[in-house]
Amino acid sequence: MNAERDLSPLTPNIVRALNDKMYEKRKVAALEIEKLVREFVAQNNAAQIKHVIQILSQEFALSQHPHSRKGGLIGLAACSIALGKDSGQYLRELIEPVLTCFNDADSRLRYYACEALYNIVKVARGAVLPHFNVLFDGLSKLAADPDPNVKSGSELLDRLLKDIVTESSKFDLIGFVPLLRERIYSNNQYARQFIISWILVLENVPDINLLEYLPEILDGLFQILGDNSKEIRKMCEVSLGEFLKEIKKMPDSVKFAEMANILVIHCQSSDDLIQLTAMSWMREFLQLAGRVMLPYSSGILTAVLPCLSYDDRKKSIKEVANVCNLCLMKLVTPEDDESDDTSQIPSQEEPPSYQDATDRAMRLGHMTNTCRPLCTVRLTLRYFVAPSSPAAAVTLNLDGIVQVLDRYLHEPCTGMMTRICVLKWLYHLYIKTPRKMFRHTDLLFPILLKTLSDESDEVILKDLEVLAEIASSPAGQSDATNEEPAAGQTKLQVPSPARGALPGTCGARGVESSPSTPTMNSYFHRFMVNLLKRFSSERKLLEMRGAFIIRQLCLLLNAENIFHSMADILLREEDLKFASTMVQNLNSILLTSSELFQLRSQLKDLQTPESCELFCCLYRSWCHSPVATVSLCFLTQNYRHAYHLIQKFGDLEVTVDFLTEVDKLVQLIECPIFTYLRLQLLDVKSHPYLIRALYGLLMLLPQSSAFQLLSHRLQCVPNPQLMRSGHRNDEPLSSPKSDCERIDYAELLQHFERVQKKHLEVRHQRAGDIVERRLGQ
């Protein structure tokens, strides 16, 4: 710049001094400028004042020469000091050139810019607030300046500005929030610290309600919470804690719904502090906002469920997640089952789904790379509105929830506690919203059956509770039994009566007339069919957990229904070996399990037509195992028929398995269940066929421990000669029970012979196939 150029009202001496490289000379020039401007102020000469500021700005502060820029900065500061309280009228002209120098490559010049702006702001005080955003923007950049002197100068200016904002009641928060939202995503450590310090200041200003704009900055705060600096993390943690305190004090003014997705995202963070903090916020939101959070259930479950399987290293997160889960579960009520979701949703713009929110966060770079994606479930969500508004009612959309629960059951890596909680959720939903849940039953049914193979007994128990609720819920009754089954599904019908069955005795019943089934529905029979299929395909499951599963089902459902249904299904089973194995298992459960005490009592006396019918139904399937059939006759005190069955054993193929079953039956006779049978041995006269049947078993056994056991028992029978009956046709002395007269034992015996003939044919066919294969080799 030409020093001789006319820059009046600045004198040539002032101009030369401002361009000088010596700070002292520039300072002298600044004092002269201050004196000059004061004169203009006294004269009220605004034009000259603006002219001086313009010269200092254009010719000096924005000059290409560094010394000139330094002179311009100190000159502008001098102008502001001279203007005093009137500086507010010229702040834009004073501030803009100084802020431009914040970007200068020379660190000393950036420092002088800080110094100049400090003097300008100190004089103007509250008058700078309309220009706060540009000041904040400039300071946020200097906060990360590598030069310590510049950073120190910016900190002094920052403190001054904070004091002004704290003292003022005219701070434009609405205009500031967009800038804060933008700057809060800075990755620079010092810039983050600068942002957090300002948020802490604004939180403590009584006249500023930053809580209203919390949805704008909450995501950024959680990002900063993951900073590597412990100091910044602590500051951010304090800030979030203050916000949470305010939320608890004024829940009615909080926009819960607008922050729900943000919390869902950060509840899945890999950073423990972020996850714990977000989960703690979610807990408070669920407790304070209640059903307002219900539309976000699928996202919340996506975040919460995995945490329930955390080990002790993340115990705090696990405990908070458990509270969140329980709170969310309580929000689901029977009211949610009253109407369709779509019928109550007001006609308004649909808010973003969880996937939309996640995609948006990823596009803006607001999510860390380690943050897991949310479930890809689109839900109809609505933002929070005041509780007094008629549109405030929220509805439960089960589609997203069910898909999340189904996904966690399918994932092999899902933890045990998570699987248990998923099953608790399904049970809860079937209890609270059965009508809507039955629309999803076809989707859930296969995975629920598969879960029966889980390694955890507790998981299996919860799974059985869900399946039992599905099978017994009245809501499933409306699923028309006349509908054609889908491809690959078994039609829901009980097999027809076997050939020769007596009318009104042991014929199989339709779904509507299953024994004692006013609470059973179409899914009950499907459940039994598929359970037996699973036992057939997974023999290890039957061996290891079969008895456990059936016993628990007998507690959850009607034991008579279960045995009646399984007997009907096994009657049509094509795999005779499986049918035999299954019958042996069912027979063992029937005779030994405490859960079946009532059913055994019902069968023991056969005092009602229903008990006689059940006996006939069981008998036809029990024929797949000759020894099981005899034990059923012993249980029902059909000793004469048992004796006739044992006589038929001579025509059967006696195998090692057969003898093993006889051995087990002998052991059972010595158990408490058959105490009444052993006591009946004292009355030889009334029970001659019981003794004959036991002797028949003894004759079948080889000289083994079981033989010795039964032999010793029969030796205890008093006066064996009384076994001979003096009655015509060897009829028992006691009259048969009136209800048992309806049972056609001859037909049952014929059925037994037919079944055993089938088994023999299958065994011979298998043996022939083995021989052919060996010959072929």
Tab-separated table of N, CA and C in Angstrom, residues 161-230:
chain	number	residue	atom	x	y	z
A	161	LEU	N	-17.371	-13.718	26.266
A	161	LEU	CA	-18.636	-13.905	25.567
A	161	LEU	C	-19.624	-14.696	26.419
A	162	LYS	N	-19.132	-15.682	27.155
A	162	LYS	CA	-20.000	-16.468	28.041
A	162	LYS	C	-20.586	-15.587	29.142
A	163	ASP	N	-19.763	-14.692	29.672
A	163	ASP	CA	-20.265	-13.774	30.708
A	163	ASP	C	-21.384	-12.902	30.156
A	164	ILE	N	-21.204	-12.429	28.928
A	164	ILE	CA	-22.216	-11.557	28.312
A	164	ILE	C	-23.524	-12.321	28.103
A	165	VAL	N	-23.425	-13.552	27.599
A	165	VAL	CA	-24.626	-14.366	27.358
A	165	VAL	C	-25.332	-14.671	28.674
A	166	THR	N	-24.558	-14.967	29.709
A	166	THR	CA	-25.138	-15.301	31.011
A	166	THR	C	-25.887	-14.116	31.602
A	167	GLU	N	-25.358	-12.905	31.401
A	167	GLU	CA	-25.964	-11.709	31.971
A	167	GLU	C	-27.178	-11.239	31.174
A	168	SER	N	-27.268	-11.628	29.908
A	168	SER	CA	-28.296	-11.077	29.028
A	168	SER	C	-29.561	-11.922	29.029
A	169	SER	N	-30.663	-11.267	28.736
A	169	SER	CA	-31.942	-11.969	28.593
A	169	SER	C	-32.430	-11.920	27.148
A	170	LYS	N	-31.567	-11.520	26.232
A	170	LYS	CA	-31.957	-11.349	24.829
A	170	LYS	C	-31.210	-12.307	23.906
A	171	PHE	N	-30.754	-13.405	24.455
A	171	PHE	CA	-29.986	-14.343	23.627
A	171	PHE	C	-30.919	-15.051	22.648
A	172	ASP	N	-30.545	-15.083	21.370
A	172	ASP	CA	-31.368	-15.696	20.313
A	172	ASP	C	-31.053	-17.190	20.206
A	173	LEU	N	-31.718	-17.976	21.047
A	173	LEU	CA	-31.461	-19.414	21.070
A	173	LEU	C	-31.942	-20.084	19.784
A	174	ILE	N	-33.075	-19.608	19.259
A	174	ILE	CA	-33.622	-20.215	18.039
A	174	ILE	C	-32.642	-20.094	16.880
A	175	GLY	N	-32.023	-18.918	16.762
A	175	GLY	CA	-31.065	-18.723	15.682
A	175	GLY	C	-29.753	-19.441	15.907
A	176	PHE	N	-29.448	-19.725	17.178
A	176	PHE	CA	-28.163	-20.345	17.500
A	176	PHE	C	-28.182	-21.866	17.353
A	177	VAL	N	-29.328	-22.484	17.605
A	177	VAL	CA	-29.399	-23.953	17.622
A	177	VAL	C	-28.941	-24.599	16.316
A	178	PRO	N	-29.340	-24.107	15.126
A	178	PRO	CA	-28.839	-24.739	13.897
A	178	PRO	C	-27.314	-24.750	13.795
A	179	LEU	N	-26.659	-23.656	14.243
A	179	LEU	CA	-25.200	-23.611	14.224
A	179	LEU	C	-24.622	-24.603	15.224
A	180	LEU	N	-25.238	-24.669	16.394
A	180	LEU	CA	-24.784	-25.621	17.410
A	180	LEU	C	-24.936	-27.051	16.909
A	181	ARG	N	-26.066	-27.338	16.252
A	181	ARG	CA	-26.304	-28.685	15.715
A	181	ARG	C	-25.252	-29.062	14.675
A	182	GLU	N	-24.819	-28.082	13.892
A	182	GLU	CA	-23.801	-28.343	12.872
A	182	GLU	C	-22.424	-28.553	13.498
A	183	ARG	N	-22.053	-27.679	14.429
A	183	ARG	CA	-20.705	-27.730	15.013
A	183	ARG	C	-20.516	-28.906	15.978
A	184	ILE	N	-21.639	-29.418	16.498
A	184	ILE	CA	-21.515	-30.451	17.526
A	184	ILE	C	-20.960	-31.760	16.976
A	185	TYR	N	-20.956	-31.915	15.647
A	185	TYR	CA	-20.440	-33.138	15.042
A	185	TYR	C	-18.963	-33.054	14.683
A	186	SER	N	-18.276	-32.024	15.177
A	186	SER	CA	-16.838	-31.906	14.933
A	186	SER	C	-16.101	-33.064	15.601
A	187	ASN	N	-15.087	-33.574	14.926
A	187	ASN	CA	-14.285	-34.665	15.486
A	187	ASN	C	-13.048	-34.161	16.217
A	188	ASN	N	-12.807	-32.838	16.132
A	188	ASN	CA	-11.642	-32.276	16.805
A	188	ASN	C	-11.880	-32.224	18.306
A	189	GLN	N	-10.890	-32.635	19.057
A	189	GLN	CA	-11.021	-32.725	20.508
A	189	GLN	C	-11.296	-31.366	21.140
A	190	TYR	N	-10.541	-30.336	20.713
A	190	TYR	CA	-10.701	-29.009	21.322
A	190	TYR	C	-12.019	-28.361	20.917
A	191	ALA	N	-12.415	-28.598	19.677
A	191	ALA	CA	-13.703	-28.069	19.234
A	191	ALA	C	-14.841	-28.707	20.022
A	192	ARG	N	-14.725	-29.986	20.305
A	192	ARG	CA	-15.734	-30.670	21.107
A	192	ARG	C	-15.787	-30.091	22.520
A	193	GLN	N	-14.611	-29.866	23.087
A	193	GLN	CA	-14.565	-29.299	24.429
A	193	GLN	C	-15.205	-27.910	24.452
A	194	PHE	N	-14.936	-27.130	23.411
A	194	PHE	CA	-15.530	-25.795	23.276
A	194	PHE	C	-17.059	-25.887	23.215
A	195	ILE	N	-17.571	-26.826	22.413
A	195	ILE	CA	-19.020	-26.999	22.262
A	195	ILE	C	-19.664	-27.387	23.596
A	196	ILE	N	-19.076	-28.365	24.260
A	196	ILE	CA	-19.642	-28.843	25.523
A	196	ILE	C	-19.631	-27.738	26.574
A	197	SER	N	-18.558	-26.955	26.592
A	197	SER	CA	-18.489	-25.872	27.575
A	197	SER	C	-19.622	-24.868	27.357
A	198	TRP	N	-19.953	-24.593	26.099
A	198	TRP	CA	-21.041	-23.677	25.815
A	198	TRP	C	-22.397	-24.272	26.183
A	199	ILE	N	-22.572	-25.554	25.919
A	199	ILE	CA	-23.835	-26.203	26.285
A	199	ILE	C	-24.033	-26.163	27.795
A	200	LEU	N	-22.959	-26.400	28.559
A	200	LEU	CA	-23.045	-26.334	30.019
A	200	LEU	C	-23.416	-24.932	30.481
A	201	VAL	N	-22.859	-23.929	29.814
A	201	VAL	CA	-23.202	-22.542	30.176
A	201	VAL	C	-24.668	-22.255	29.884
A	202	LEU	N	-25.125	-22.619	28.700
A	202	LEU	CA	-26.510	-22.348	28.318
A	202	LEU	C	-27.498	-23.102	29.194
A	203	GLU	N	-27.116	-24.287	29.638
A	203	GLU	CA	-27.999	-25.063	30.519
A	203	GLU	C	-28.234	-24.350	31.844
A	204	ASN	N	-27.249	-23.579	32.289
A	204	ASN	CA	-27.320	-22.933	33.597
A	204	ASN	C	-27.879	-21.509	33.538
A	205	VAL	N	-28.241	-21.054	32.348
A	205	VAL	CA	-28.861	-19.736	32.229
A	205	VAL	C	-30.368	-19.881	32.432
A	206	PRO	N	-30.924	-19.244	33.484
A	206	PRO	CA	-32.353	-19.448	33.786
A	206	PRO	C	-33.286	-19.066	32.645
A	207	ASP	N	-32.935	-18.001	31.908
A	207	ASP	CA	-33.839	-17.515	30.863
A	207	ASP	C	-33.728	-18.281	29.555
A	208	ILE	N	-32.828	-19.253	29.479
A	208	ILE	CA	-32.633	-20.018	28.251
A	208	ILE	C	-33.119	-21.447	28.470
A	209	ASN	N	-34.092	-21.873	27.684
A	209	ASN	CA	-34.635	-23.235	27.789
A	209	ASN	C	-34.048	-24.099	26.672
A	210	LEU	N	-32.858	-24.606	26.909
A	210	LEU	CA	-32.190	-25.433	25.903
A	210	LEU	C	-32.852	-26.798	25.772
A	211	LEU	N	-33.605	-27.199	26.826
A	211	LEU	CA	-34.266	-28.504	26.803
A	211	LEU	C	-35.236	-28.628	25.632
A	212	GLU	N	-35.834	-27.521	25.251
A	212	GLU	CA	-36.790	-27.535	24.148
A	212	GLU	C	-36.133	-27.949	22.831
A	213	TYR	N	-34.843	-27.669	22.712
A	213	TYR	CA	-34.120	-27.962	21.466
A	213	TYR	C	-33.183	-29.159	21.622
A	214	LEU	N	-33.383	-29.906	22.699
A	214	LEU	CA	-32.521	-31.062	22.946
A	214	LEU	C	-32.535	-32.077	21.806
A	215	PRO	N	-33.687	-32.351	21.153
A	215	PRO	CA	-33.651	-33.311	20.035
A	215	PRO	C	-32.673	-32.921	18.935
A	216	GLU	N	-32.366	-31.621	18.805
A	216	GLU	CA	-31.458	-31.159	17.757
A	216	GLU	C	-30.001	-31.521	18.043
A	217	ILE	N	-29.656	-31.643	19.316
A	217	ILE	CA	-28.240	-31.819	19.679
A	217	ILE	C	-27.957	-33.117	20.418
A	218	LEU	N	-29.006	-33.884	20.740
A	218	LEU	CA	-28.795	-35.069	21.569
A	218	LEU	C	-27.879	-36.091	20.891
A	219	ASP	N	-28.082	-36.316	19.612
A	219	ASP	CA	-27.234	-37.276	18.902
A	219	ASP	C	-25.768	-36.849	18.947
A	220	GLY	N	-25.525	-35.556	18.720
A	220	GLY	CA	-24.151	-35.055	18.774
A	220	GLY	C	-23.533	-35.203	20.154
A	221	LEU	N	-24.330	-34.989	21.193
A	221	LEU	CA	-23.819	-35.159	22.554
A	221	LEU	C	-23.363	-36.585	22.805
A	222	PHE	N	-24.157	-37.554	22.323
A	222	PHE	CA	-23.752	-38.947	22.504
A	222	PHE	C	-22.502	-39.272	21.691
A	223	GLN	N	-22.331	-38.607	20.556
A	223	GLN	CA	-21.104	-38.801	19.782
A	223	GLN	C	-19.895	-38.300	20.572
A	224	ILE	N	-20.041	-37.120	21.175
A	224	ILE	CA	-18.938	-36.547	21.963
A	224	ILE	C	-18.656	-37.396	23.195
A	225	LEU	N	-19.686	-38.046	23.718
A	225	LEU	CA	-19.503	-38.882	24.905
A	225	LEU	C	-18.503	-40.014	24.651
A	226	GLY	N	-18.314	-40.340	23.389
A	226	GLY	CA	-17.355	-41.398	23.047
A	226	GLY	C	-15.964	-40.878	22.745
A	227	ASP	N	-15.667	-39.618	23.074
A	227	ASP	CA	-14.347	-39.035	22.791
A	227	ASP	C	-13.261	-39.760	23.579
A	228	ASN	N	-12.057	-39.730	23.038
A	228	ASN	CA	-10.928	-40.402	23.696
A	228	ASN	C	-10.466	-39.676	24.955
A	229	SER	N	-10.759	-38.381	25.044
A	229	SER	CA	-10.326	-37.593	26.194
A	229	SER	C	-11.253	-37.826	27.388
A	230	LYS	N	-10.678	-38.210	28.522
A	230	LYS	CA	-11.478	-38.439	29.724
A	230	LYS	C	-12.150	-37.149	30.190
